mmCIF file of C-alpha atoms in Angstrom:
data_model
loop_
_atom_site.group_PDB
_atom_site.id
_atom_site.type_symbol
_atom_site.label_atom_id
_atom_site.label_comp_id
_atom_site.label_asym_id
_atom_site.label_seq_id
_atom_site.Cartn_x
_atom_site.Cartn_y
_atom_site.Cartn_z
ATOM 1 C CA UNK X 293 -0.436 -24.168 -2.531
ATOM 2 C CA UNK X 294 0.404 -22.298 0.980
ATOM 3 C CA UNK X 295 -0.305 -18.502 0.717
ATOM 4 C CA UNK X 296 2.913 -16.642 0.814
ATOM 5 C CA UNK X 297 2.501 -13.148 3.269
ATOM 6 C CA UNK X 298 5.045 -10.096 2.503
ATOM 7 C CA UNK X 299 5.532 -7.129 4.883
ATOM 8 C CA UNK X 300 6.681 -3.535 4.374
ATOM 9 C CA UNK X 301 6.228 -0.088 2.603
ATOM 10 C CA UNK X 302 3.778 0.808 -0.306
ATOM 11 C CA UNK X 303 4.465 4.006 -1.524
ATOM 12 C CA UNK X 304 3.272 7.158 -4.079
ATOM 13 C CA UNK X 305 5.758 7.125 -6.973
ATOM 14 C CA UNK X 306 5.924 10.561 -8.638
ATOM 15 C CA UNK X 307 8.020 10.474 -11.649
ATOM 16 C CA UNK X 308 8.746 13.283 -14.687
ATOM 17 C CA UNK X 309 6.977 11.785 -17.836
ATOM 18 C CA UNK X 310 9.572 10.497 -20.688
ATOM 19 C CA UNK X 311 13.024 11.051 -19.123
ATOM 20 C CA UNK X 312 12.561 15.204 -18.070
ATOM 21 C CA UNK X 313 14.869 15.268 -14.867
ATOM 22 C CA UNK X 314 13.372 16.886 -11.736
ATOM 23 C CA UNK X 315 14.414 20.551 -13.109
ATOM 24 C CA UNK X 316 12.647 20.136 -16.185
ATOM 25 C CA UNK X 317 9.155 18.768 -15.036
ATOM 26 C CA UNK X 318 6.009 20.287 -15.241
ATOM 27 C CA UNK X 319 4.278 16.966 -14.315
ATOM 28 C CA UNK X 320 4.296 13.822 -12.512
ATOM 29 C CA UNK X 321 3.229 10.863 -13.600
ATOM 30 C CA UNK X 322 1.806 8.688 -10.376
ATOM 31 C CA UNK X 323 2.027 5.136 -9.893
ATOM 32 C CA UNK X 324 2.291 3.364 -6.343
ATOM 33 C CA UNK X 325 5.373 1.007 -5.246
ATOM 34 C CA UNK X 326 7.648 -0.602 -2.633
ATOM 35 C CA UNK X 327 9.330 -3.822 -2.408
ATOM 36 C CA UNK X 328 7.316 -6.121 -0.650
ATOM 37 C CA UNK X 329 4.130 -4.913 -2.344
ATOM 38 C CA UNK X 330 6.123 -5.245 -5.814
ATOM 39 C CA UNK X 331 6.849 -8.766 -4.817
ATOM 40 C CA UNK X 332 3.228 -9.519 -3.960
ATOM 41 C CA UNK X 333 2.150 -8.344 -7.209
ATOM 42 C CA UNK X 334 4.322 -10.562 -9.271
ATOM 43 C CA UNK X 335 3.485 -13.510 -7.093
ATOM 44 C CA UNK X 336 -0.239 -12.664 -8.019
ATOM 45 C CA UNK X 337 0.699 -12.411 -11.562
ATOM 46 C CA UNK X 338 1.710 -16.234 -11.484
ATOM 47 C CA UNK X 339 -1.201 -17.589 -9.692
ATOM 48 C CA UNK X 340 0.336 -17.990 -5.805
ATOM 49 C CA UNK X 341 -1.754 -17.162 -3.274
ATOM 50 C CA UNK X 342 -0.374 -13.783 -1.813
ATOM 51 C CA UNK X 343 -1.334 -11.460 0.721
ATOM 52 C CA UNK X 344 0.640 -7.923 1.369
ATOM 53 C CA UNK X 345 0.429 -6.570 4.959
ATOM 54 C CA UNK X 346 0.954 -2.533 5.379
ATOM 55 C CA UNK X 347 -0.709 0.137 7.048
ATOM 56 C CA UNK X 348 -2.282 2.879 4.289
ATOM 57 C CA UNK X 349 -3.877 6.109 5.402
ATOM 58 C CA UNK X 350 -7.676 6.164 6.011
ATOM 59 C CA UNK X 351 -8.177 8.710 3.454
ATOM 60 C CA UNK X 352 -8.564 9.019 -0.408
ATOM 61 C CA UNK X 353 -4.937 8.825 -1.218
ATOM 62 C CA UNK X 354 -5.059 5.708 0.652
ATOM 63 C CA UNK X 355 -7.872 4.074 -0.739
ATOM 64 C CA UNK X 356 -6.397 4.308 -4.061
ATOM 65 C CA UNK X 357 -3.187 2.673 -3.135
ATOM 66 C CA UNK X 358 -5.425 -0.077 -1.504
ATOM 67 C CA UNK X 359 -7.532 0.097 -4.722
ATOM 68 C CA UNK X 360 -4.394 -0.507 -6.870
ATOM 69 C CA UNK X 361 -3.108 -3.521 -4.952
ATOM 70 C CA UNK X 362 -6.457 -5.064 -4.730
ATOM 71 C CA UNK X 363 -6.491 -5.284 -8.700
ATOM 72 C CA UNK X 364 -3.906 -7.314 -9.158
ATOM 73 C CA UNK X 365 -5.100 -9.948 -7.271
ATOM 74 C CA UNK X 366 -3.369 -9.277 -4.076
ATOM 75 C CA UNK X 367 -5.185 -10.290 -0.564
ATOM 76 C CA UNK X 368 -5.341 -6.857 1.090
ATOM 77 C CA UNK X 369 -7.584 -8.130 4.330
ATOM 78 C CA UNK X 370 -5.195 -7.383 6.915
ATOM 79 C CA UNK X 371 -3.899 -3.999 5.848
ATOM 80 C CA UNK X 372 -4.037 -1.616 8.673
ATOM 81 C CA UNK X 373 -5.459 1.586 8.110
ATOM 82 C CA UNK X 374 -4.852 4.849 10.004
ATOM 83 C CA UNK X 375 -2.193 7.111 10.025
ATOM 84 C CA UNK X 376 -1.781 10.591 8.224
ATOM 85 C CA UNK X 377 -0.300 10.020 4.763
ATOM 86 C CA UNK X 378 1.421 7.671 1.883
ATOM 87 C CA UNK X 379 4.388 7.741 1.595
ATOM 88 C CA UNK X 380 6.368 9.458 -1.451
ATOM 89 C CA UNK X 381 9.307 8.771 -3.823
ATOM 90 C CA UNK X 382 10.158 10.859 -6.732
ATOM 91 C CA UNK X 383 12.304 9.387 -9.601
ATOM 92 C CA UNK X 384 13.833 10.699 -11.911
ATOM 93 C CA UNK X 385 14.912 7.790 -14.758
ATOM 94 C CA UNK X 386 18.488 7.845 -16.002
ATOM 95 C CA UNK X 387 19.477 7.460 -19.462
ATOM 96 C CA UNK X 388 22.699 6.202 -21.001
ATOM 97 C CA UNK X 389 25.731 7.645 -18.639
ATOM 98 C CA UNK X 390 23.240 9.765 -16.654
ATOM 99 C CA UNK X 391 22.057 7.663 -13.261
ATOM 100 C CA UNK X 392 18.481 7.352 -11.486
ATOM 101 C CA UNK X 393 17.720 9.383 -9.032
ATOM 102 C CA UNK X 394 15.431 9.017 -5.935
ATOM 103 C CA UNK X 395 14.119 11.899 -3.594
ATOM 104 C CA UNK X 396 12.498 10.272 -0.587
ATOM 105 C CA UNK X 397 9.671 12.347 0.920
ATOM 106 C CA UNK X 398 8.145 9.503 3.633
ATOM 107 C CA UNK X 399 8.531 10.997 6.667
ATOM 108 C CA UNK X 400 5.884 10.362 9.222
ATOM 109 C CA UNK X 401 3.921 7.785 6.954
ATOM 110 C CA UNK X 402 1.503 5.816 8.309
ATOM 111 C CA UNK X 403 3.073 2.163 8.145
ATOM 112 C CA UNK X 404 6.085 4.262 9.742
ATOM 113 C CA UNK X 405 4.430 5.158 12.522
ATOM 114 C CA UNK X 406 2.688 1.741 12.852
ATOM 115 C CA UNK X 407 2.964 -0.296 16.655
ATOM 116 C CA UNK X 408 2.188 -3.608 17.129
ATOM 117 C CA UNK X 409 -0.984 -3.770 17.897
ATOM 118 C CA UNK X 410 -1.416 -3.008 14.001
ATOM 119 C CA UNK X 411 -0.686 -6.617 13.175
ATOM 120 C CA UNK X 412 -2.174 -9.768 14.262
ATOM 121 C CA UNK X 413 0.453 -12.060 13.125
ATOM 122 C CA UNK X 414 -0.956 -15.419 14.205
ATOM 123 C CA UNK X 415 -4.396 -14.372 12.026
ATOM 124 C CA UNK X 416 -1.984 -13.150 9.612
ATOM 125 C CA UNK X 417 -0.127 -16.318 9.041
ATOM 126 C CA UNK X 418 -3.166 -18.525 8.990
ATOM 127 C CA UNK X 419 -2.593 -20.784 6.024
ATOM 128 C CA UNK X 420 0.693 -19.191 4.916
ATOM 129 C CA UNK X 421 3.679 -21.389 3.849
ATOM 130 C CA UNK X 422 6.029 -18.448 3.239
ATOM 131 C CA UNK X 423 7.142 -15.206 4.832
ATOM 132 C CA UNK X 424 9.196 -12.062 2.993
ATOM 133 C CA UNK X 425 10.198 -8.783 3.709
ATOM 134 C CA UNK X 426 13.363 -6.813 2.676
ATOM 135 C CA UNK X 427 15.698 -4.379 4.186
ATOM 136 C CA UNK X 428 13.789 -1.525 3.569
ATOM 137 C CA UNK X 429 11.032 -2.208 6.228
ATOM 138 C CA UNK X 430 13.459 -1.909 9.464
ATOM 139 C CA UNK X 431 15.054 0.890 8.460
ATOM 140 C CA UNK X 432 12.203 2.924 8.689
ATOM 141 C CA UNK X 433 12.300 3.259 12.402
ATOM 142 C CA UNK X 434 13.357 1.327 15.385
ATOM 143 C CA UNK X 435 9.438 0.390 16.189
ATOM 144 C CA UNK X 436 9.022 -0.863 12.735
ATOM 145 C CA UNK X 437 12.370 -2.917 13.164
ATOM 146 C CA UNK X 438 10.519 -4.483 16.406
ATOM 147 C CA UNK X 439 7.427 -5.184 14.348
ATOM 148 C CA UNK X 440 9.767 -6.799 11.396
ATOM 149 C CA UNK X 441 11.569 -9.118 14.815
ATOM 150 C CA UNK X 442 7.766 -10.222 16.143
ATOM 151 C CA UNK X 443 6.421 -11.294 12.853
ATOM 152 C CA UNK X 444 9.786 -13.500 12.201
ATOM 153 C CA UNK X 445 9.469 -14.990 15.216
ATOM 154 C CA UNK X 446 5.533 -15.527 14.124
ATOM 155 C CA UNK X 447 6.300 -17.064 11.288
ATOM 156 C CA UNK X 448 9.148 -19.480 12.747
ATOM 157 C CA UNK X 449 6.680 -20.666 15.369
ATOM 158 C CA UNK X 450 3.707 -21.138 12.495
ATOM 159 C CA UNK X 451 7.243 -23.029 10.562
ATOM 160 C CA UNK X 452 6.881 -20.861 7.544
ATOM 161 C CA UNK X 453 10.213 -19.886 5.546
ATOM 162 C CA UNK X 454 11.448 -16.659 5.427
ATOM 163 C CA UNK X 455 13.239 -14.666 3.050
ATOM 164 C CA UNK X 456 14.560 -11.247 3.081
ATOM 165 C CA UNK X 457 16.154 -9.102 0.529
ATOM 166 C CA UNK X 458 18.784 -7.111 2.284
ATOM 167 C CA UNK X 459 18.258 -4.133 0.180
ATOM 168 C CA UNK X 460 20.300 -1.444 2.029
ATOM 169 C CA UNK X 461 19.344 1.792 1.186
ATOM 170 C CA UNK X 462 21.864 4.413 2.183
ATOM 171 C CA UNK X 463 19.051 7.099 2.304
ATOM 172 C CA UNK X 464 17.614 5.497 5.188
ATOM 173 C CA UNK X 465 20.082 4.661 7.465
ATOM 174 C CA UNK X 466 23.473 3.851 7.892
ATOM 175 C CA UNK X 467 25.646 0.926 7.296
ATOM 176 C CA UNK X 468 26.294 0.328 11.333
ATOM 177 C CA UNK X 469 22.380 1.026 12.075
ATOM 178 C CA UNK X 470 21.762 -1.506 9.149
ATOM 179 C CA UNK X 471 24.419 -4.044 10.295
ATOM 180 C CA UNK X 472 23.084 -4.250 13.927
ATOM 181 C CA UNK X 473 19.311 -4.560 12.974
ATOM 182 C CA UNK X 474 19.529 -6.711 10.408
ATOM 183 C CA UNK X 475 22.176 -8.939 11.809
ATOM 184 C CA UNK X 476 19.742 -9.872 14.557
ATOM 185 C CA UNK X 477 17.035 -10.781 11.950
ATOM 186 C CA UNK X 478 18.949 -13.310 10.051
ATOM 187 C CA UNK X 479 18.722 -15.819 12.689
ATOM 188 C CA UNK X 480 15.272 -16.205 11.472
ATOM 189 C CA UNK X 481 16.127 -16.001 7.398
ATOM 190 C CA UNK X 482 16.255 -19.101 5.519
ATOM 191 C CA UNK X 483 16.441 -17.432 2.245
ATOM 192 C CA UNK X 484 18.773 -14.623 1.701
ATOM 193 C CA UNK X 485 18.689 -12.199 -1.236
ATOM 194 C CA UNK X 486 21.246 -9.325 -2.126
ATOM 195 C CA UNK X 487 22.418 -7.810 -4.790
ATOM 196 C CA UNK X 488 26.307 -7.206 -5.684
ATOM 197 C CA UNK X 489 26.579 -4.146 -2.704
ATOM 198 C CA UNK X 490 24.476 -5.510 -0.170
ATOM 199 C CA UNK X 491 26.648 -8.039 1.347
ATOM 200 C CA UNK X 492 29.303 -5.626 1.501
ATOM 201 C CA UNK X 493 27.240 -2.755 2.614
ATOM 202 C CA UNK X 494 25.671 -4.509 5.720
ATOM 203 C CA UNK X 495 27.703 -7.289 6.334
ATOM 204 C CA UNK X 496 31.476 -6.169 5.772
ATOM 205 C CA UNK X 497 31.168 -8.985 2.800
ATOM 206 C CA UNK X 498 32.451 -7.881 0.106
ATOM 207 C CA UNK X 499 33.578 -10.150 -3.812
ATOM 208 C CA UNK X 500 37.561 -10.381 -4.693
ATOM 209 C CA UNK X 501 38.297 -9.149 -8.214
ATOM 210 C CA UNK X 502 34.842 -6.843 -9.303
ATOM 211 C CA UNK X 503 34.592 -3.055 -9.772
ATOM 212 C CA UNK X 504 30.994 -2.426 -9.766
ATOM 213 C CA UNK X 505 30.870 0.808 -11.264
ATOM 214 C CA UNK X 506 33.293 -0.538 -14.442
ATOM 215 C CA UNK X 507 30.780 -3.585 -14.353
ATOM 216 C CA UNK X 508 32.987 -5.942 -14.040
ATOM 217 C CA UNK X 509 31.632 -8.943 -11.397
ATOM 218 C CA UNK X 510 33.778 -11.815 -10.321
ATOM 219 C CA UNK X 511 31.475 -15.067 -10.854
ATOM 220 C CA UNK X 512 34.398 -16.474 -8.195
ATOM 221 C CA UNK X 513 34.376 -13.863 -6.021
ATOM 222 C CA UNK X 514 30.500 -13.632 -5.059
ATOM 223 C CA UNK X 515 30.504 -17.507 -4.885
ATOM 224 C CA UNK X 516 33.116 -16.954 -1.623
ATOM 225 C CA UNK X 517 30.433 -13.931 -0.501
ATOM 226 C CA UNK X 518 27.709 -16.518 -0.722
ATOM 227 C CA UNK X 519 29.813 -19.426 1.298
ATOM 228 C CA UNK X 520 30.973 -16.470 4.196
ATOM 229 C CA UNK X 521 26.852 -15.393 4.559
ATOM 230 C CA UNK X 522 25.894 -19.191 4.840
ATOM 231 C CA UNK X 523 29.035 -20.072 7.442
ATOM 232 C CA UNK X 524 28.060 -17.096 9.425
ATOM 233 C CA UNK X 525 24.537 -16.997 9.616
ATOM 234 C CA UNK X 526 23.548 -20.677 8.373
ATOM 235 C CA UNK X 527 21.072 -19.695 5.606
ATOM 236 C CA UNK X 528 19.783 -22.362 3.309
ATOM 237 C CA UNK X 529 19.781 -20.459 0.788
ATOM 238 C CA UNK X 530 21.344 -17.469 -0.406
ATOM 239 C CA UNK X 531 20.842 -15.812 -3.821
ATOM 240 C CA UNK X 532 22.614 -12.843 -5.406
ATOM 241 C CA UNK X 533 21.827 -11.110 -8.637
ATOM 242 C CA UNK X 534 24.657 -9.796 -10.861
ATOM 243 C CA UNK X 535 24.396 -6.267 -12.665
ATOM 244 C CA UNK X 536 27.273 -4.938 -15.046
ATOM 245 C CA UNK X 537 26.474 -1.365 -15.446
ATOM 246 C CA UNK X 538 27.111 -0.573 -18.453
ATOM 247 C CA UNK X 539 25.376 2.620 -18.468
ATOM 248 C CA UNK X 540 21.396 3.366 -16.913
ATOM 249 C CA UNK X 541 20.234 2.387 -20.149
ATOM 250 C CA UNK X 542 22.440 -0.884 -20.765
ATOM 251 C CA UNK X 543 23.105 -3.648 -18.246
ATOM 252 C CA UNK X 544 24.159 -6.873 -17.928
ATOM 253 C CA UNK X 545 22.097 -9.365 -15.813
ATOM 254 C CA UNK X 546 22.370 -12.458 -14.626
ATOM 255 C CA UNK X 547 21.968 -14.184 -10.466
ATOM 256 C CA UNK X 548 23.483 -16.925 -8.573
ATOM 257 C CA UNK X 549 21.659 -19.251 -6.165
ATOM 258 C CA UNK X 550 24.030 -21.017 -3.493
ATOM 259 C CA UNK X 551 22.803 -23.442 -1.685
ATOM 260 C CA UNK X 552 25.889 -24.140 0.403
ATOM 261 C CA UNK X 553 27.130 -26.943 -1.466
ATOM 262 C CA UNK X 554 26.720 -26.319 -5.112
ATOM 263 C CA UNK X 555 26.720 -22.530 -7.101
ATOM 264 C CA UNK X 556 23.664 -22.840 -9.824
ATOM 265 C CA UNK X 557 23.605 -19.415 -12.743
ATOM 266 C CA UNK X 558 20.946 -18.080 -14.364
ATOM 267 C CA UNK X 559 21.475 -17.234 -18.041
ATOM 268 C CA UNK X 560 23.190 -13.769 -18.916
ATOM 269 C CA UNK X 561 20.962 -11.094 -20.637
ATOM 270 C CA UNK X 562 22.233 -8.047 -22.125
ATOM 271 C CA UNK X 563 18.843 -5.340 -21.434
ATOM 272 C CA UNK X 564 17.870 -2.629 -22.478
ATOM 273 C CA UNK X 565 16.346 -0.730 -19.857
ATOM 274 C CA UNK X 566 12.742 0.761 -19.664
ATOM 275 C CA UNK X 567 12.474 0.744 -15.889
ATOM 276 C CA UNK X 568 15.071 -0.584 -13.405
ATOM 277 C CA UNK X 569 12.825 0.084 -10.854
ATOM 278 C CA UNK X 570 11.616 -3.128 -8.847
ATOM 279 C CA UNK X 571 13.735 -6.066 -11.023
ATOM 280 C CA UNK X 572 15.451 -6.693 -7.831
ATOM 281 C CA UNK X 573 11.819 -7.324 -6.301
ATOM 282 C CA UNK X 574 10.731 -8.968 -9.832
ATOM 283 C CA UNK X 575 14.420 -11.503 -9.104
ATOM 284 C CA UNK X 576 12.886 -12.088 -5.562
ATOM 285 C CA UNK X 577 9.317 -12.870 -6.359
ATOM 286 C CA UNK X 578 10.860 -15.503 -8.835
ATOM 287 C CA UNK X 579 12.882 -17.432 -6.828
ATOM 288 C CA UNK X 580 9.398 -17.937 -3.982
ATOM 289 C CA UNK X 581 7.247 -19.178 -6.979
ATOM 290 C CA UNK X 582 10.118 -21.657 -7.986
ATOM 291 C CA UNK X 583 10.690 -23.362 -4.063
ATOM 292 C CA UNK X 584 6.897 -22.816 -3.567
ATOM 293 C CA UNK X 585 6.112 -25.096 -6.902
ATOM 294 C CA UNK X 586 9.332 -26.940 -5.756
ATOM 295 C CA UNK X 587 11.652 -26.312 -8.384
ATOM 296 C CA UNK X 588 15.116 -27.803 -7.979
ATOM 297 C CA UNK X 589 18.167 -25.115 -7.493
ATOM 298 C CA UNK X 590 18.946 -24.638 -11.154
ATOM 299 C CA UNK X 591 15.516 -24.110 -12.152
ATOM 300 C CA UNK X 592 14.580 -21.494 -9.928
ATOM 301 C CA UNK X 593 17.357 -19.873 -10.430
ATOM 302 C CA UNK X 594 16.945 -19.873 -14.390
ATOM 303 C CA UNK X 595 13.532 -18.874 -13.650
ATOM 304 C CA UNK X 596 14.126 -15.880 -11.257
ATOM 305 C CA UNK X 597 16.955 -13.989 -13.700
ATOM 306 C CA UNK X 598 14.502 -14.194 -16.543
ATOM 307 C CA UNK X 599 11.441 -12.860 -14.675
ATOM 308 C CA UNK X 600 13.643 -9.458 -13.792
ATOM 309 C CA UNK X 601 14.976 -9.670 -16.780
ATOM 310 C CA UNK X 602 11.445 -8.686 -18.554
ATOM 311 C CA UNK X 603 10.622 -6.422 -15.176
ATOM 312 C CA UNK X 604 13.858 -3.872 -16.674
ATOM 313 C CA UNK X 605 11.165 -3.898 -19.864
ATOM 314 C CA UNK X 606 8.130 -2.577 -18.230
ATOM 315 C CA UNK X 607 7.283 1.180 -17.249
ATOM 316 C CA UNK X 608 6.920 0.953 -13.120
ATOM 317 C CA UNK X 609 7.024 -1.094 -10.001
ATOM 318 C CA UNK X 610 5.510 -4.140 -10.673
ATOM 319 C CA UNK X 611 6.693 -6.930 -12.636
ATOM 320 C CA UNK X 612 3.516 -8.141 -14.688
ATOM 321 C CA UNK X 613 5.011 -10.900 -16.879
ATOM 322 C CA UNK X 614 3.514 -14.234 -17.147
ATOM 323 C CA UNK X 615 4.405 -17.678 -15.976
ATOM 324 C CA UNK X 616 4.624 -18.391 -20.176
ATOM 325 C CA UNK X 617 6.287 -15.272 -20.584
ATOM 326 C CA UNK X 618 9.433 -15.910 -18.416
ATOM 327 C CA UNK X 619 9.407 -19.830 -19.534
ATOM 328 C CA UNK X 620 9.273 -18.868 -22.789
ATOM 329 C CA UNK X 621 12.873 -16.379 -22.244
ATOM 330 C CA UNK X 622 14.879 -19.091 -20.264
ATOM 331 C CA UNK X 623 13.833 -21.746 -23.007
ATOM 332 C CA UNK X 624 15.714 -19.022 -25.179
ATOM 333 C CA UNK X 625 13.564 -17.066 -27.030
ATOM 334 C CA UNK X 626 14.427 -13.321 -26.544
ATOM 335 C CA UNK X 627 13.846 -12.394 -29.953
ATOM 336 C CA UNK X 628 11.478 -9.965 -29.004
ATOM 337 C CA UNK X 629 9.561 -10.851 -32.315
ATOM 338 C CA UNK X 630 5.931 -9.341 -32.500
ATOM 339 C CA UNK X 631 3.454 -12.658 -31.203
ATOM 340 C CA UNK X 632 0.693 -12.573 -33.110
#
C-alpha cells in the first residue's frame, strides 16, 4: 500500500480534568492534537503507511509532541523543526445542555510562522498515494495558505489524491477569508469532507428542511448540498457526516458519501459522548483506509461512520480503535458487552 502524507497543525491540548469548566480548574490535564495529526494517528492505528508533516519547536515542549506522534506509529521524518512554541487549545467539555468550549492560544506558533523552504514536497511525496489536509491549516495565515496551494499542486503532479476536510473554524477567520482561500484549493480536491455547517459556512451551500441546533437533518436536503459541491467544483467524491444534537452529551450520528451519481449512508448511532473532540478527523481517516484498501462506496462509507462513532467514546484527540473494532460495530454489534 501507497503511504498516505497529511499536513497541518499539532497542538498542546489543556483541558480541566472530569468536566470542571475553565472557572473551576485548578489543573490541566495535557494531551497533544490537531486534525491532520489526529487523522495520521488513526491511519496508523489500522496499519496504512502514514506520515504527518508539521513544523514543532526545537525545544522540550516540542520534542514531546514529536515524541507522542512517533508512538503511534506515525512517520515523523520530515517534520520541520524551529520556531518558538506549540501551539495551545484549552477545552472545556460540555455536558448534557451545556456546550464545549475552545480558547485558542496559537498565536505565533511555529508551523504558523513556517515558509516554504520548510517543506520539500517532492521528497515528501516520495512513495505516497494519498494527500490530506483540512481547513484549519490555511486559515492560519496567508503564508501557510501558500504552503497548503504548493503542496496540492505537488501532489497533483506526483498524481496522488487529495482530500480536504473543510472544517471552518469561525475562530480563525472569517467566512469571506475562508470562501476565497479555500475556493481556490478545491480545484485540486478529489475528496471533499464537511460536516452539516461547512458547506454552508464557506460555500453559501446550505440543506433545505434541517435546523441544526433542534437536530433535525434533512437526508434530502444534504444529498442536493452534495450534487451543488460536485457541479461546481467537480469533486469525485464528496462526503458529509450528519450530527443531531441532542445535547453535548447525546448525539445522533450517521454520514453520507456521494459520489455524483448514487447517495450511499452509513448506519445511524445514537452516542453517548466521552469526547467529541476529533470524530470528525476519526470520520475522515475512515473513509482514506476504505478507497486506499479499495472499498466500494457503501463500504467505506459504513466503515467511516462507525470508526467516529467509537472516537465520541474515547478521552482525547486520537481515534485508537481497531480495524476489528469498527468491523465488528457496522456488522452490528454495539452491545458494548464486556469481551473477555
Amino acid at each position: 500500500m501507497k503511504k498516505v502524507v497529511t499536513f497541518g497543525e499539532i497542538m498542546l491540548r489543556l483541558q480541566p480534568p472530569d468536566y470542571k469548566r475553565f472557572l473551576q480548574a485548578t489543573s490541566f490535564d495535557a494531551i497533544y492534537g490537531g486534525g491532520e495529526g489526529n487523522v495520521a494517528i488513526s491511519l496508523a492505528q489500522y496499519g496504512v503507511p502514514i506520515r504527518f508533516v508539521t513544523k514543532l519547536p526545537k525545544n522540550p515542549i516540542g520534542e514531546a509532541c514529536l515524541n507522542d506522534i512517533r508512538k503511534w506509529g506515525v512517520d515523523t521524518s520530515c517534520i520541520a523543526r524551529g520556531g518558538d512554541r506549540l501551539g495551545i487549545y484549552f477545552c472545556e467539555k460540555g455536558a448534557s445542555q451545556r456546550p464545549s468550549n475552545v480558547v485558542y492560544d496559537r498565536a505565533g506558533s511555529s508551523i504558523a510562522t513556517a515558509s516554504a523552504e520548510d517543506f520539500d514536497w517532492d521528497a515528501i511525496f516520495e512513495g505516497a498515494g494519498w494527500f490530506h489536509f483540512t481547513g484549519i491549516t490555511p486559515a492560519l495565515g496567508d503564508n501557510i495558505a501558500a504552503i497548503v496551494l504548493e503542496a496540492c499542486k505537488a501532489a497533483k503532479a506526483k498524481g496522488l489524491t487529495v482530500s480536504c476536510d473543510l472544517n471552518y473554524r469561525k475562530k480563525l477567520w472569517t467566512r469571506d477569508k475562508a470562501r476565497e482561500v479555500m475556493t481556490g484549493l478545491m480545484d485540486y480536491v478529489d475528496v471533499l469532507i464537511a460536516n452539516e455547517e461547512d458547506a454552508s459556512d464557506v460555500f453559501g451551500i446550505k440543506a433545505k428542511d434541517t435546523d441544526i441546533s433542534g437536530g433535525q437533518l434533512s437526508h434530502e436536503g444534504y444529498k442536493s448540498v452534495c450534487d451543488q459541491l460536485i457541479e461546481r467544483f467537480g469533486f469525485k467524491y464528496v462526503a458529509i457526516t450528519l450530527r443531531e444534537s441532542i445535547s453535548a452529551s447525546v448525539n445522533g450520528w450517521c454520514g453520507m458519501l456521494c459520489d455524483g451519481k448514487d447517495y450511499y449512508f452509513g448506519n445511524r448511532y445514537e452516542i453517548h459522548i466521552v469526547d467529541r473532540v476529533g470524530g470528525g478527523d476519526s470520520f475522515g481517516a475512515g473513509l482514506i483506509y476504505s478507497f486506499m484498501n479499495g472499498s466500494d462506496p457503501q463500504t467505506a462509507i459504513k466503515f467511516a461512520v462507525a470508526a467516529s462513532c467509537l472516537k465520541h467514546t474515547v478521552e482525547g484527540d486520537y481515534n485508537v480503535a481497531t480495524v476489528a473494532e469498527v468491523e465488528n460495530l457496522m456488522k452490528g454489534d454495539g452491545s458494548g458487552r464486556v469481551q473477555r
